[in-house]
């Protein structure tokens, strides 16, 4: 197995998991609607019968934002919106954690149509353990953030007397690349830890992470290669989406619908890549997992049963 | 009244050169290792008032960076923090002060704080004279001083081996006699150096010799007269008359580019003829003179040389054509290095600073905007020398108005700058393009009632309010005035004001007087509302109803109600469009709270628009200025789709951690 065949295999599994795909899409639509509708309502209240709306169609006037903020009492609309938006983001993270359990379980099972009850059952069964894993992963993301801050401070010290921007910019890009790679490594390890928790029906987040680290380390070319291919695919989809969305002429008949379709196609594509990666990682793990004598200690009794 | 200060005499003597009140001969030597300027100054000062003047007052601007107790540091803690972090404090020490042929007055020096009584501030120095200066008498004051430049934090300073030397020498204040500006009795106008203030000085002649290590490239106010090298040092001599300040820069890194502004190439005969016709003056009075342009640019910005020079030529052309010839023979444009940006975007007589980035975006009008703006200050500050401490809008606001017109005409709309990791992203992200009227108005409506425009610079509610009320809001107000009076009348007002008050110290009152006189209207109410007041103007469509009483008859009864929600008033046009394409145009004086228009027409009202010509930019709410029967479904659909799309992408980014 190489990274390419693993991805191909994952793509095949994803294409057959349309209901999983739908679950993720519906989740993003619902949460995005909840986040966007208050702002859309503000737009509608202000501009629903205004000629200004039509004039701003092609080119938005930033003056509207400021005058609306002023008219609605200074910063108050945003100060009340921001906590709600953060709560929504938190809620979506929990939902994504919930869905991840079912998604991995679906890809770990036999190919073919997935049983909805099994999917939701796996979502519930794995939620608590995946959440614990997410909390554990926060420590490592925190370390990456601390390294980023340290590198930034070091750059400021090193370039504080620089009279040219170019070396500062190059350092900044290098620093970002390093931080991105570190974050990607953490992300990769914890992706396989999630797979491991679900596939092996384990509950120990720390053990799963350590085991996953060993697994990724042993099969680094394959795991990192598949991760890189997924990232490249994401880049391609993002670029294509950006180009297509901006290429739709406002003179074309039914262009708002075209815009909506293009945007949502991009979102579906993005979810697809996420699922392909889950399927690929699950496939790689189940294909290559070897008995790890030191990694399977006695399990605690099942704590969460949904 | 000073002989040159009265408005009538000023008009007669418009072509006269500046009164030579404060002239300086200075010897300056830069020690780049310690960032210190060792200076010897001879000030020739004329008492052209009828007053006996018992003491002299000087600005010692560099003491704003002396310690944490200065008014500058107290008003802007960020300055204090930056200087502390870099240990980049600066100061000016007076070693000797003596009236030529008189006693040494060094021990008589005392520090005063006319604005805030903060005894920790040493930015104004007073010296009691052995005998008062008589009316019409001059005196020569010799001063030895040492200026320790701060790290580049506010306008002046050093970064690496770049030195921008401004507000660097002991500079005499302005004696204002009774009747001059707002004075009721003779007094010194010599304010402390505040976080939100610039400058005010009398005109004179500057003869300055600057000595630096030979490897340094130097740029300065005035024309270079000579250059001599000795012992690894180079001495330059710069001379300029009819200016009220002197700044210079030195760095071994500068690339020096010299070009000539050639009016025969840059300005067409047609443009000259149009301006001459507009103002009723001979074409010879409009034709511009050649100007030497010197650009001192950082090596990493060398690719932007032509961008800078094109902007400089644009400034020379339009300010020259619109207001009057640029009277000096040269202009130097300094491009600060990375890390020295705090010295960028500044204006001094015949020397300005720009500012750009290594990776420049062609769509954000940077450095074009800053170059045209700082050049514009040669007119609004340099020649028309208002008191920037007390009426900053007269230079910053006038210049925002002028610069915005020029940029919109020559460079067109721009994308607001957005940089991520030093990369300009505005094009990639497809940010909206705006013109300068839109950009200025957007800033104004963010805080339309924060302050009034005419206010002492350090007394605004906040630094943001100082900027908004000194720059963007005056730009919006003047543009609205232009739209009310017509472009030609406004052009005549601005040119007359410039010609009448160049090399003088005008006030807001003087501008209003000029505007009234040239327009033939009493504009008091306009200025009271929008310059001296903070009331907002907000007209809105309150109600539109169309009814067909008898369905068999093709006749609709319609009512359109317009309301004034704000306190400010301007006459306004209202356009009502009917479904059959007919249009009714109304003019409302806006005086009462509302007005109702009733129509009986063969069709219902299709749309209503207040100010359809978009003349009233001071209207704080545009959204309610119009109404249309059909809801704006398509725009709302598009924006909602976009909002949902952006939210989905943010959520999916978050989900990659789950």
mmCIF file of N, CA and C in Angstrom, chain A residues 28-29 31-33 36 39-40 43-44 46-53 55-57 59-63 66-67 70 89 92-93 96-97 141 160-166 168-169 172-173 175-176 187 194 242 255-256 260 263-264 266-267 270 274 278, chain B residues 85-86 159-162 300 337-338 357-358 421-423 428 432-434 438 441-442 445-446 448 609 614 620-623 626-632 634-645 647-649 651-658:
data_model
loop_
_atom_site.group_PDB
_atom_site.id
_atom_site.type_symbol
_atom_site.label_atom_id
_atom_site.label_comp_id
_atom_site.label_asym_id
_atom_site.label_seq_id
_atom_site.Cartn_x
_atom_site.Cartn_y
_atom_site.Cartn_z
ATOM 1 N N UNK A 28 -23.154 21.412 8.925
ATOM 2 C CA UNK A 28 -22.521 22.716 8.617
ATOM 3 C C UNK A 28 -23.576 23.724 8.178
ATOM 4 N N UNK A 29 -24.549 23.262 7.405
ATOM 5 C CA UNK A 29 -25.573 24.208 6.928
ATOM 6 C C UNK A 29 -26.359 24.766 8.103
ATOM 7 N N UNK A 31 -25.611 24.979 11.351
ATOM 8 C CA UNK A 31 -24.834 25.874 12.220
ATOM 9 C C UNK A 31 -24.470 27.171 11.497
ATOM 10 N N UNK A 32 -24.142 27.066 10.210
ATOM 11 C CA UNK A 32 -23.795 28.277 9.460
ATOM 12 C C UNK A 32 -25.009 29.186 9.327
ATOM 13 N N UNK A 33 -26.165 28.590 9.130
ATOM 14 C CA UNK A 33 -27.385 29.401 9.052
ATOM 15 C C UNK A 33 -27.626 30.119 10.379
ATOM 16 N N UNK A 36 -25.223 32.947 10.499
ATOM 17 C CA UNK A 36 -25.350 33.987 9.468
ATOM 18 C C UNK A 36 -26.678 34.728 9.526
ATOM 19 N N UNK A 39 -26.998 38.262 11.105
ATOM 20 C CA UNK A 39 -26.364 39.298 10.272
ATOM 21 C C UNK A 39 -27.200 39.558 9.023
ATOM 22 N N UNK A 40 -27.741 38.478 8.450
ATOM 23 C CA UNK A 40 -28.586 38.646 7.268
ATOM 24 C C UNK A 40 -29.843 39.443 7.621
ATOM 25 N N UNK A 43 -28.960 43.039 7.716
ATOM 26 C CA UNK A 43 -28.910 43.545 6.330
ATOM 27 C C UNK A 43 -30.323 43.786 5.801
ATOM 28 N N UNK A 44 -31.204 42.832 6.067
ATOM 29 C CA UNK A 44 -32.561 42.943 5.535
ATOM 30 C C UNK A 44 -33.295 44.120 6.160
ATOM 31 N N UNK A 46 -32.069 46.810 7.293
ATOM 32 C CA UNK A 46 -31.503 48.087 6.846
ATOM 33 C C UNK A 46 -31.730 48.344 5.358
ATOM 34 N N UNK A 47 -31.685 47.297 4.552
ATOM 35 C CA UNK A 47 -31.592 47.534 3.102
ATOM 36 C C UNK A 47 -32.687 46.856 2.281
ATOM 37 N N UNK A 48 -33.682 46.258 2.961
ATOM 38 C CA UNK A 48 -34.615 45.441 2.166
ATOM 39 C C UNK A 48 -35.324 46.227 1.069
ATOM 40 N N UNK A 49 -35.628 47.518 1.332
ATOM 41 C CA UNK A 49 -36.302 48.298 0.290
ATOM 42 C C UNK A 49 -35.448 49.506 -0.112
ATOM 43 N N UNK A 50 -34.147 49.417 0.105
ATOM 44 C CA UNK A 50 -33.276 50.556 -0.214
ATOM 45 C C UNK A 50 -32.641 50.370 -1.590
ATOM 46 N N UNK A 51 -32.574 51.478 -2.319
ATOM 47 C CA UNK A 51 -31.892 51.417 -3.624
ATOM 48 C C UNK A 51 -30.394 51.159 -3.444
ATOM 49 N N UNK A 52 -29.898 51.487 -2.269
ATOM 50 C CA UNK A 52 -28.465 51.313 -1.992
ATOM 51 C C UNK A 52 -28.069 49.837 -2.104
ATOM 52 N N UNK A 53 -29.017 48.953 -1.751
ATOM 53 C CA UNK A 53 -28.718 47.513 -1.800
ATOM 54 C C UNK A 53 -28.305 47.106 -3.210
ATOM 55 N N UNK A 55 -27.157 49.001 -5.545
ATOM 56 C CA UNK A 55 -25.889 49.641 -5.948
ATOM 57 C C UNK A 55 -24.689 48.963 -5.303
ATOM 58 N N UNK A 56 -24.908 48.365 -4.146
ATOM 59 C CA UNK A 56 -23.781 47.705 -3.460
ATOM 60 C C UNK A 56 -23.623 46.253 -3.880
ATOM 61 N N UNK A 57 -24.475 45.841 -4.804
ATOM 62 C CA UNK A 57 -24.466 44.429 -5.184
ATOM 63 C C UNK A 57 -23.110 43.988 -5.720
ATOM 64 N N UNK A 59 -20.277 45.851 -5.594
ATOM 65 C CA UNK A 59 -19.134 46.394 -4.869
ATOM 66 C C UNK A 59 -19.618 46.952 -3.538
ATOM 67 N N UNK A 60 -19.353 46.244 -2.467
ATOM 68 C CA UNK A 60 -19.920 46.616 -1.170
ATOM 69 C C UNK A 60 -19.301 47.914 -0.651
ATOM 70 N N UNK A 61 -20.131 48.773 -0.054
ATOM 71 C CA UNK A 61 -19.655 50.036 0.508
ATOM 72 C C UNK A 61 -19.412 49.829 2.004
ATOM 73 N N UNK A 62 -18.139 49.956 2.448
ATOM 74 C CA UNK A 62 -17.864 49.729 3.877
ATOM 75 C C UNK A 62 -18.577 50.734 4.765
ATOM 76 N N UNK A 63 -18.996 51.864 4.187
ATOM 77 C CA UNK A 63 -19.733 52.859 4.972
ATOM 78 C C UNK A 63 -20.993 52.264 5.590
ATOM 79 N N UNK A 66 -20.288 50.784 9.073
ATOM 80 C CA UNK A 66 -20.080 51.767 10.146
ATOM 81 C C UNK A 66 -21.374 52.489 10.502
ATOM 82 N N UNK A 67 -22.140 52.879 9.477
ATOM 83 C CA UNK A 67 -23.362 53.621 9.801
ATOM 84 C C UNK A 67 -24.376 52.721 10.498
ATOM 85 N N UNK A 70 -23.304 52.355 14.115
ATOM 86 C CA UNK A 70 -23.657 53.591 14.808
ATOM 87 C C UNK A 70 -25.143 53.656 15.102
ATOM 88 N N UNK A 89 -19.775 28.175 17.608
ATOM 89 C CA UNK A 89 -18.550 27.494 17.179
ATOM 90 C C UNK A 89 -18.239 26.334 18.120
ATOM 91 N N UNK A 92 -20.582 23.533 17.452
ATOM 92 C CA UNK A 92 -20.255 22.796 16.235
ATOM 93 C C UNK A 92 -19.061 21.867 16.468
ATOM 94 N N UNK A 93 -18.116 22.337 17.280
ATOM 95 C CA UNK A 93 -16.959 21.487 17.567
ATOM 96 C C UNK A 93 -17.406 20.196 18.263
ATOM 97 N N UNK A 96 -19.053 18.042 15.711
ATOM 98 C CA UNK A 96 -18.068 17.420 14.815
ATOM 99 C C UNK A 96 -17.384 16.253 15.516
ATOM 100 N N UNK A 97 -17.113 16.432 16.816
ATOM 101 C CA UNK A 97 -16.510 15.344 17.594
ATOM 102 C C UNK A 97 -17.469 14.149 17.657
ATOM 103 N N UNK A 141 -1.534 21.223 20.880
ATOM 104 C CA UNK A 141 -1.744 22.439 20.078
ATOM 105 C C UNK A 141 -1.253 23.665 20.860
ATOM 106 N N UNK A 160 15.087 43.314 15.138
ATOM 107 C CA UNK A 160 14.622 44.597 15.664
ATOM 108 C C UNK A 160 15.389 45.769 15.038
ATOM 109 N N UNK A 161 16.599 45.536 14.603
ATOM 110 C CA UNK A 161 17.351 46.635 13.990
ATOM 111 C C UNK A 161 17.387 46.543 12.474
ATOM 112 N N UNK A 162 16.631 45.605 11.933
ATOM 113 C CA UNK A 162 16.659 45.455 10.475
ATOM 114 C C UNK A 162 16.097 46.700 9.798
ATOM 115 N N UNK A 163 16.757 47.104 8.742
ATOM 116 C CA UNK A 163 16.267 48.251 7.972
ATOM 117 C C UNK A 163 15.604 47.782 6.681
ATOM 118 N N UNK A 164 15.484 46.482 6.519
ATOM 119 C CA UNK A 164 14.846 45.946 5.316
ATOM 120 C C UNK A 164 13.727 45.006 5.729
ATOM 121 N N UNK A 165 12.655 45.043 4.980
ATOM 122 C CA UNK A 165 11.496 44.200 5.303
ATOM 123 C C UNK A 165 11.694 42.780 4.786
ATOM 124 N N UNK A 166 12.451 42.650 3.710
ATOM 125 C CA UNK A 166 12.551 41.342 3.049
ATOM 126 C C UNK A 166 12.996 40.223 3.999
ATOM 127 N N UNK A 168 12.785 40.098 7.138
ATOM 128 C CA UNK A 168 11.745 39.930 8.157
ATOM 129 C C UNK A 168 10.599 39.089 7.587
ATOM 130 N N UNK A 169 10.242 39.391 6.339
ATOM 131 C CA UNK A 169 9.157 38.646 5.691
ATOM 132 C C UNK A 169 9.556 37.189 5.482
ATOM 133 N N UNK A 172 9.413 35.419 8.620
ATOM 134 C CA UNK A 172 8.016 35.218 9.016
ATOM 135 C C UNK A 172 7.382 34.056 8.246
ATOM 136 N N UNK A 173 7.693 33.954 6.971
ATOM 137 C CA UNK A 173 7.155 32.837 6.176
ATOM 138 C C UNK A 173 7.735 31.501 6.647
ATOM 139 N N UNK A 175 8.919 30.829 9.616
ATOM 140 C CA UNK A 175 8.334 30.532 10.927
ATOM 141 C C UNK A 175 6.938 29.928 10.761
ATOM 142 N N UNK A 176 6.164 30.541 9.851
ATOM 143 C CA UNK A 176 4.797 30.036 9.634
ATOM 144 C C UNK A 176 4.829 28.616 9.087
ATOM 145 N N UNK A 187 -1.831 17.253 14.340
ATOM 146 C CA UNK A 187 -3.125 16.924 13.750
ATOM 147 C C UNK A 187 -3.136 15.488 13.225
ATOM 148 N N UNK A 194 -7.683 9.135 16.983
ATOM 149 C CA UNK A 194 -9.148 9.024 16.907
ATOM 150 C C UNK A 194 -9.537 7.678 16.271
ATOM 151 N N UNK A 242 -12.595 29.269 -5.297
ATOM 152 C CA UNK A 242 -12.403 30.724 -5.283
ATOM 153 C C UNK A 242 -12.541 31.289 -6.699
ATOM 154 N N UNK A 255 -27.914 34.150 -11.838
ATOM 155 C CA UNK A 255 -26.569 34.083 -11.257
ATOM 156 C C UNK A 255 -26.569 33.895 -9.738
ATOM 157 N N UNK A 256 -27.553 34.448 -8.987
ATOM 158 C CA UNK A 256 -27.484 34.208 -7.538
ATOM 159 C C UNK A 256 -27.585 32.717 -7.218
ATOM 160 N N UNK A 260 -24.844 30.323 -5.386
ATOM 161 C CA UNK A 260 -25.166 29.442 -4.262
ATOM 162 C C UNK A 260 -24.717 28.011 -4.553
ATOM 163 N N UNK A 263 -20.923 27.773 -4.403
ATOM 164 C CA UNK A 263 -20.431 27.827 -3.020
ATOM 165 C C UNK A 263 -20.702 26.504 -2.300
ATOM 166 N N UNK A 264 -21.912 26.000 -2.461
ATOM 167 C CA UNK A 264 -22.260 24.783 -1.734
ATOM 168 C C UNK A 264 -21.519 23.566 -2.309
ATOM 169 N N UNK A 266 -18.551 23.714 -3.381
ATOM 170 C CA UNK A 266 -17.233 23.815 -2.753
ATOM 171 C C UNK A 266 -17.275 23.233 -1.339
ATOM 172 N N UNK A 267 -18.318 23.582 -0.598
ATOM 173 C CA UNK A 267 -18.434 23.082 0.781
ATOM 174 C C UNK A 267 -18.542 21.549 0.774
ATOM 175 N N UNK A 270 -15.242 20.138 0.116
ATOM 176 C CA UNK A 270 -14.370 20.251 1.283
ATOM 177 C C UNK A 270 -14.695 19.172 2.311
ATOM 178 N N UNK A 274 -12.405 15.863 3.726
ATOM 179 C CA UNK A 274 -12.285 15.496 5.144
ATOM 180 C C UNK A 274 -12.647 14.012 5.323
ATOM 181 N N UNK A 278 -10.517 10.692 6.575
ATOM 182 C CA UNK A 278 -10.947 9.765 7.630
ATOM 183 C C UNK A 278 -10.928 8.317 7.106
ATOM 184 N N UNK B 85 11.070 50.203 25.655
ATOM 185 C CA UNK B 85 11.447 48.896 25.125
ATOM 186 C C UNK B 85 12.761 48.978 24.355
ATOM 187 N N UNK B 86 12.947 50.065 23.621
ATOM 188 C CA UNK B 86 14.149 50.208 22.792
ATOM 189 C C UNK B 86 15.248 50.967 23.504
ATOM 190 N N UNK B 159 16.727 54.869 13.140
ATOM 191 C CA UNK B 159 16.561 53.407 13.159
ATOM 192 C C UNK B 159 17.735 52.842 12.377
ATOM 193 N N UNK B 160 18.534 52.003 13.043
ATOM 194 C CA UNK B 160 19.766 51.538 12.404
ATOM 195 C C UNK B 160 20.629 52.759 12.111
ATOM 196 N N UNK B 161 21.073 52.896 10.871
ATOM 197 C CA UNK B 161 21.868 54.085 10.542
ATOM 198 C C UNK B 161 21.047 55.118 9.768
ATOM 199 N N UNK B 162 19.735 54.953 9.794
ATOM 200 C CA UNK B 162 18.838 55.958 9.209
ATOM 201 C C UNK B 162 18.511 56.996 10.276
ATOM 202 N N UNK B 300 15.525 48.242 -1.159
ATOM 203 C CA UNK B 300 14.537 47.193 -1.414
ATOM 204 C C UNK B 300 13.247 47.747 -2.022
ATOM 205 N N UNK B 337 13.050 53.505 5.946
ATOM 206 C CA UNK B 337 13.291 52.059 5.906
ATOM 207 C C UNK B 337 12.292 51.301 6.763
ATOM 208 N N UNK B 338 12.272 50.010 6.630
ATOM 209 C CA UNK B 338 11.534 49.127 7.535
ATOM 210 C C UNK B 338 12.025 49.429 8.959
ATOM 211 N N UNK B 357 5.937 49.361 1.211
ATOM 212 C CA UNK B 357 6.331 48.018 1.664
ATOM 213 C C UNK B 357 7.188 47.360 0.600
ATOM 214 N N UNK B 358 7.880 46.337 1.021
ATOM 215 C CA UNK B 358 8.724 45.586 0.081
ATOM 216 C C UNK B 358 7.854 45.001 -1.034
ATOM 217 N N UNK B 421 1.108 38.421 6.716
ATOM 218 C CA UNK B 421 2.488 37.923 6.584
ATOM 219 C C UNK B 421 3.239 38.689 5.495
ATOM 220 N N UNK B 422 3.082 39.998 5.495
ATOM 221 C CA UNK B 422 3.791 40.908 4.578
ATOM 222 C C UNK B 422 3.292 40.799 3.132
ATOM 223 N N UNK B 423 2.266 40.018 2.907
ATOM 224 C CA UNK B 423 1.775 39.844 1.533
ATOM 225 C C UNK B 423 0.481 40.630 1.366
ATOM 226 N N UNK B 428 -6.263 39.373 -3.829
ATOM 227 C CA UNK B 428 -6.551 37.939 -3.766
ATOM 228 C C UNK B 428 -7.903 37.673 -3.117
ATOM 229 N N UNK B 432 -13.702 44.964 -1.780
ATOM 230 C CA UNK B 432 -14.365 45.951 -2.634
ATOM 231 C C UNK B 432 -13.449 47.136 -2.940
ATOM 232 N N UNK B 433 -13.654 47.747 -4.080
ATOM 233 C CA UNK B 433 -12.905 48.964 -4.403
ATOM 234 C C UNK B 433 -13.731 50.161 -3.952
ATOM 235 N N UNK B 434 -13.037 51.168 -3.490
ATOM 236 C CA UNK B 434 -13.738 52.377 -3.025
ATOM 237 C C UNK B 434 -13.027 53.599 -3.586
ATOM 238 N N UNK B 438 -15.966 57.782 -0.566
ATOM 239 C CA UNK B 438 -16.569 56.675 0.180
ATOM 240 C C UNK B 438 -15.714 56.338 1.402
ATOM 241 N N UNK B 441 -16.037 59.093 4.042
ATOM 242 C CA UNK B 441 -17.358 59.056 4.673
ATOM 243 C C UNK B 441 -17.488 57.847 5.605
ATOM 244 N N UNK B 442 -16.955 56.712 5.178
ATOM 245 C CA UNK B 442 -17.047 55.505 6.012
ATOM 246 C C UNK B 442 -16.409 55.766 7.373
ATOM 247 N N UNK B 445 -18.723 58.348 9.448
ATOM 248 C CA UNK B 445 -19.964 57.835 10.044
ATOM 249 C C UNK B 445 -19.710 56.825 11.162
ATOM 250 N N UNK B 446 -18.439 56.449 11.354
ATOM 251 C CA UNK B 446 -18.150 55.530 12.456
ATOM 252 C C UNK B 446 -18.256 56.243 13.804
ATOM 253 N N UNK B 448 -19.800 59.979 14.244
ATOM 254 C CA UNK B 448 -20.114 61.318 13.722
ATOM 255 C C UNK B 448 -20.298 62.372 14.801
ATOM 256 N N UNK B 609 -36.079 58.588 -3.832
ATOM 257 C CA UNK B 609 -34.666 58.753 -3.445
ATOM 258 C C UNK B 609 -34.409 60.178 -2.970
ATOM 259 N N UNK B 614 -26.322 62.336 -4.823
ATOM 260 C CA UNK B 614 -25.309 61.972 -3.809
ATOM 261 C C UNK B 614 -24.388 63.158 -3.503
ATOM 262 N N UNK B 620 -25.479 60.959 7.665
ATOM 263 C CA UNK B 620 -24.871 59.883 8.459
ATOM 264 C C UNK B 620 -25.471 58.509 8.178
ATOM 265 N N UNK B 621 -26.617 58.471 7.524
ATOM 266 C CA UNK B 621 -27.231 57.172 7.202
ATOM 267 C C UNK B 621 -27.715 57.191 5.753
ATOM 268 N N UNK B 622 -27.040 56.466 4.924
ATOM 269 C CA UNK B 622 -27.443 56.378 3.516
ATOM 270 C C UNK B 622 -28.551 55.333 3.300
ATOM 271 N N UNK B 623 -28.584 54.337 4.204
ATOM 272 C CA UNK B 623 -29.482 53.195 3.965
ATOM 273 C C UNK B 623 -30.941 53.627 3.890
ATOM 274 N N UNK B 626 -33.427 55.993 0.582
ATOM 275 C CA UNK B 626 -34.198 55.614 -0.601
ATOM 276 C C UNK B 626 -35.181 54.501 -0.254
ATOM 277 N N UNK B 627 -36.104 54.343 -1.128
ATOM 278 C CA UNK B 627 -37.119 53.285 -0.955
ATOM 279 C C UNK B 627 -37.494 52.789 -2.342
ATOM 280 N N UNK B 628 -37.689 51.502 -2.463
ATOM 281 C CA UNK B 628 -38.195 50.989 -3.720
ATOM 282 C C UNK B 628 -39.268 49.940 -3.425
ATOM 283 N N UNK B 629 -40.216 49.902 -4.326
ATOM 284 C CA UNK B 629 -41.374 49.032 -4.069
ATOM 285 C C UNK B 629 -40.941 47.578 -3.921
ATOM 286 N N UNK B 630 -40.135 47.113 -4.862
ATOM 287 C CA UNK B 630 -39.703 45.706 -4.825
ATOM 288 C C UNK B 630 -38.596 45.532 -3.800
ATOM 289 N N UNK B 631 -38.739 44.542 -2.978
ATOM 290 C CA UNK B 631 -37.676 44.280 -2.002
ATOM 291 C C UNK B 631 -36.387 43.888 -2.738
ATOM 292 N N UNK B 632 -35.272 44.186 -2.085
ATOM 293 C CA UNK B 632 -33.965 43.923 -2.714
ATOM 294 C C UNK B 632 -33.609 42.446 -2.531
ATOM 295 N N UNK B 634 -32.415 40.061 -4.611
ATOM 296 C CA UNK B 634 -31.152 39.532 -5.143
ATOM 297 C C UNK B 634 -29.957 39.906 -4.260
ATOM 298 N N UNK B 635 -29.799 41.191 -3.898
ATOM 299 C CA UNK B 635 -28.650 41.494 -3.029
ATOM 300 C C UNK B 635 -28.719 40.754 -1.701
ATOM 301 N N UNK B 636 -29.901 40.707 -1.108
ATOM 302 C CA UNK B 636 -29.994 40.039 0.195
ATOM 303 C C UNK B 636 -29.716 38.547 0.075
ATOM 304 N N UNK B 637 -30.164 37.954 -1.029
ATOM 305 C CA UNK B 637 -29.885 36.538 -1.270
ATOM 306 C C UNK B 637 -28.378 36.319 -1.383
ATOM 307 N N UNK B 638 -27.735 37.188 -2.170
ATOM 308 C CA UNK B 638 -26.280 37.033 -2.388
ATOM 309 C C UNK B 638 -25.517 37.176 -1.060
ATOM 310 N N UNK B 639 -25.849 38.230 -0.297
ATOM 311 C CA UNK B 639 -25.103 38.447 0.945
ATOM 312 C C UNK B 639 -25.358 37.330 1.950
ATOM 313 N N UNK B 640 -26.615 36.851 2.000
ATOM 314 C CA UNK B 640 -26.900 35.747 2.925
ATOM 315 C C UNK B 640 -26.128 34.491 2.502
ATOM 316 N N UNK B 641 -26.128 34.233 1.200
ATOM 317 C CA UNK B 641 -25.384 33.067 0.695
ATOM 318 C C UNK B 641 -23.907 33.191 1.055
ATOM 319 N N UNK B 642 -23.366 34.399 0.897
ATOM 320 C CA UNK B 642 -21.955 34.618 1.235
ATOM 321 C C UNK B 642 -21.706 34.409 2.726
ATOM 322 N N UNK B 643 -22.593 34.955 3.537
ATOM 323 C CA UNK B 643 -22.408 34.822 4.993
ATOM 324 C C UNK B 643 -22.442 33.347 5.406
ATOM 325 N N UNK B 644 -23.395 32.622 4.844
ATOM 326 C CA UNK B 644 -23.493 31.189 5.169
ATOM 327 C C UNK B 644 -22.228 30.463 4.706
ATOM 328 N N UNK B 645 -21.780 30.804 3.508
ATOM 329 C CA UNK B 645 -20.589 30.173 2.932
ATOM 330 C C UNK B 645 -19.354 30.426 3.806
ATOM 331 N N UNK B 647 -19.341 31.227 6.965
ATOM 332 C CA UNK B 647 -19.531 30.536 8.245
ATOM 333 C C UNK B 647 -19.241 29.043 8.087
ATOM 334 N N UNK B 648 -19.695 28.448 6.979
ATOM 335 C CA UNK B 648 -19.433 27.012 6.761
ATOM 336 C C UNK B 648 -17.935 26.747 6.712
ATOM 337 N N UNK B 649 -17.218 27.611 6.024
ATOM 338 C CA UNK B 649 -15.774 27.392 5.900
ATOM 339 C C UNK B 649 -15.056 27.538 7.230
ATOM 340 N N UNK B 651 -16.402 26.950 10.126
ATOM 341 C CA UNK B 651 -16.773 25.777 10.930
ATOM 342 C C UNK B 651 -15.985 24.543 10.487
ATOM 343 N N UNK B 652 -15.806 24.400 9.185
ATOM 344 C CA UNK B 652 -15.054 23.232 8.706
ATOM 345 C C UNK B 652 -13.588 23.313 9.106
ATOM 346 N N UNK B 653 -13.055 24.544 9.147
ATOM 347 C CA UNK B 653 -11.665 24.709 9.610
ATOM 348 C C UNK B 653 -11.569 24.253 11.061
ATOM 349 N N UNK B 654 -12.575 24.633 11.840
ATOM 350 C CA UNK B 654 -12.611 24.231 13.244
ATOM 351 C C UNK B 654 -12.747 22.709 13.369
ATOM 352 N N UNK B 655 -13.552 22.145 12.470
ATOM 353 C CA UNK B 655 -13.805 20.694 12.533
ATOM 354 C C UNK B 655 -12.559 19.880 12.212
ATOM 355 N N UNK B 656 -11.571 20.491 11.561
ATOM 356 C CA UNK B 656 -10.368 19.724 11.246
ATOM 357 C C UNK B 656 -9.621 19.357 12.525
ATOM 358 N N UNK B 657 -9.982 19.998 13.632
ATOM 359 C CA UNK B 657 -9.367 19.645 14.916
ATOM 360 C C UNK B 657 -10.164 18.572 15.638
ATOM 361 N N UNK B 658 -11.329 18.202 15.050
ATOM 362 C CA UNK B 658 -12.188 17.233 15.751
ATOM 363 C C UNK B 658 -12.087 15.861 15.111
#
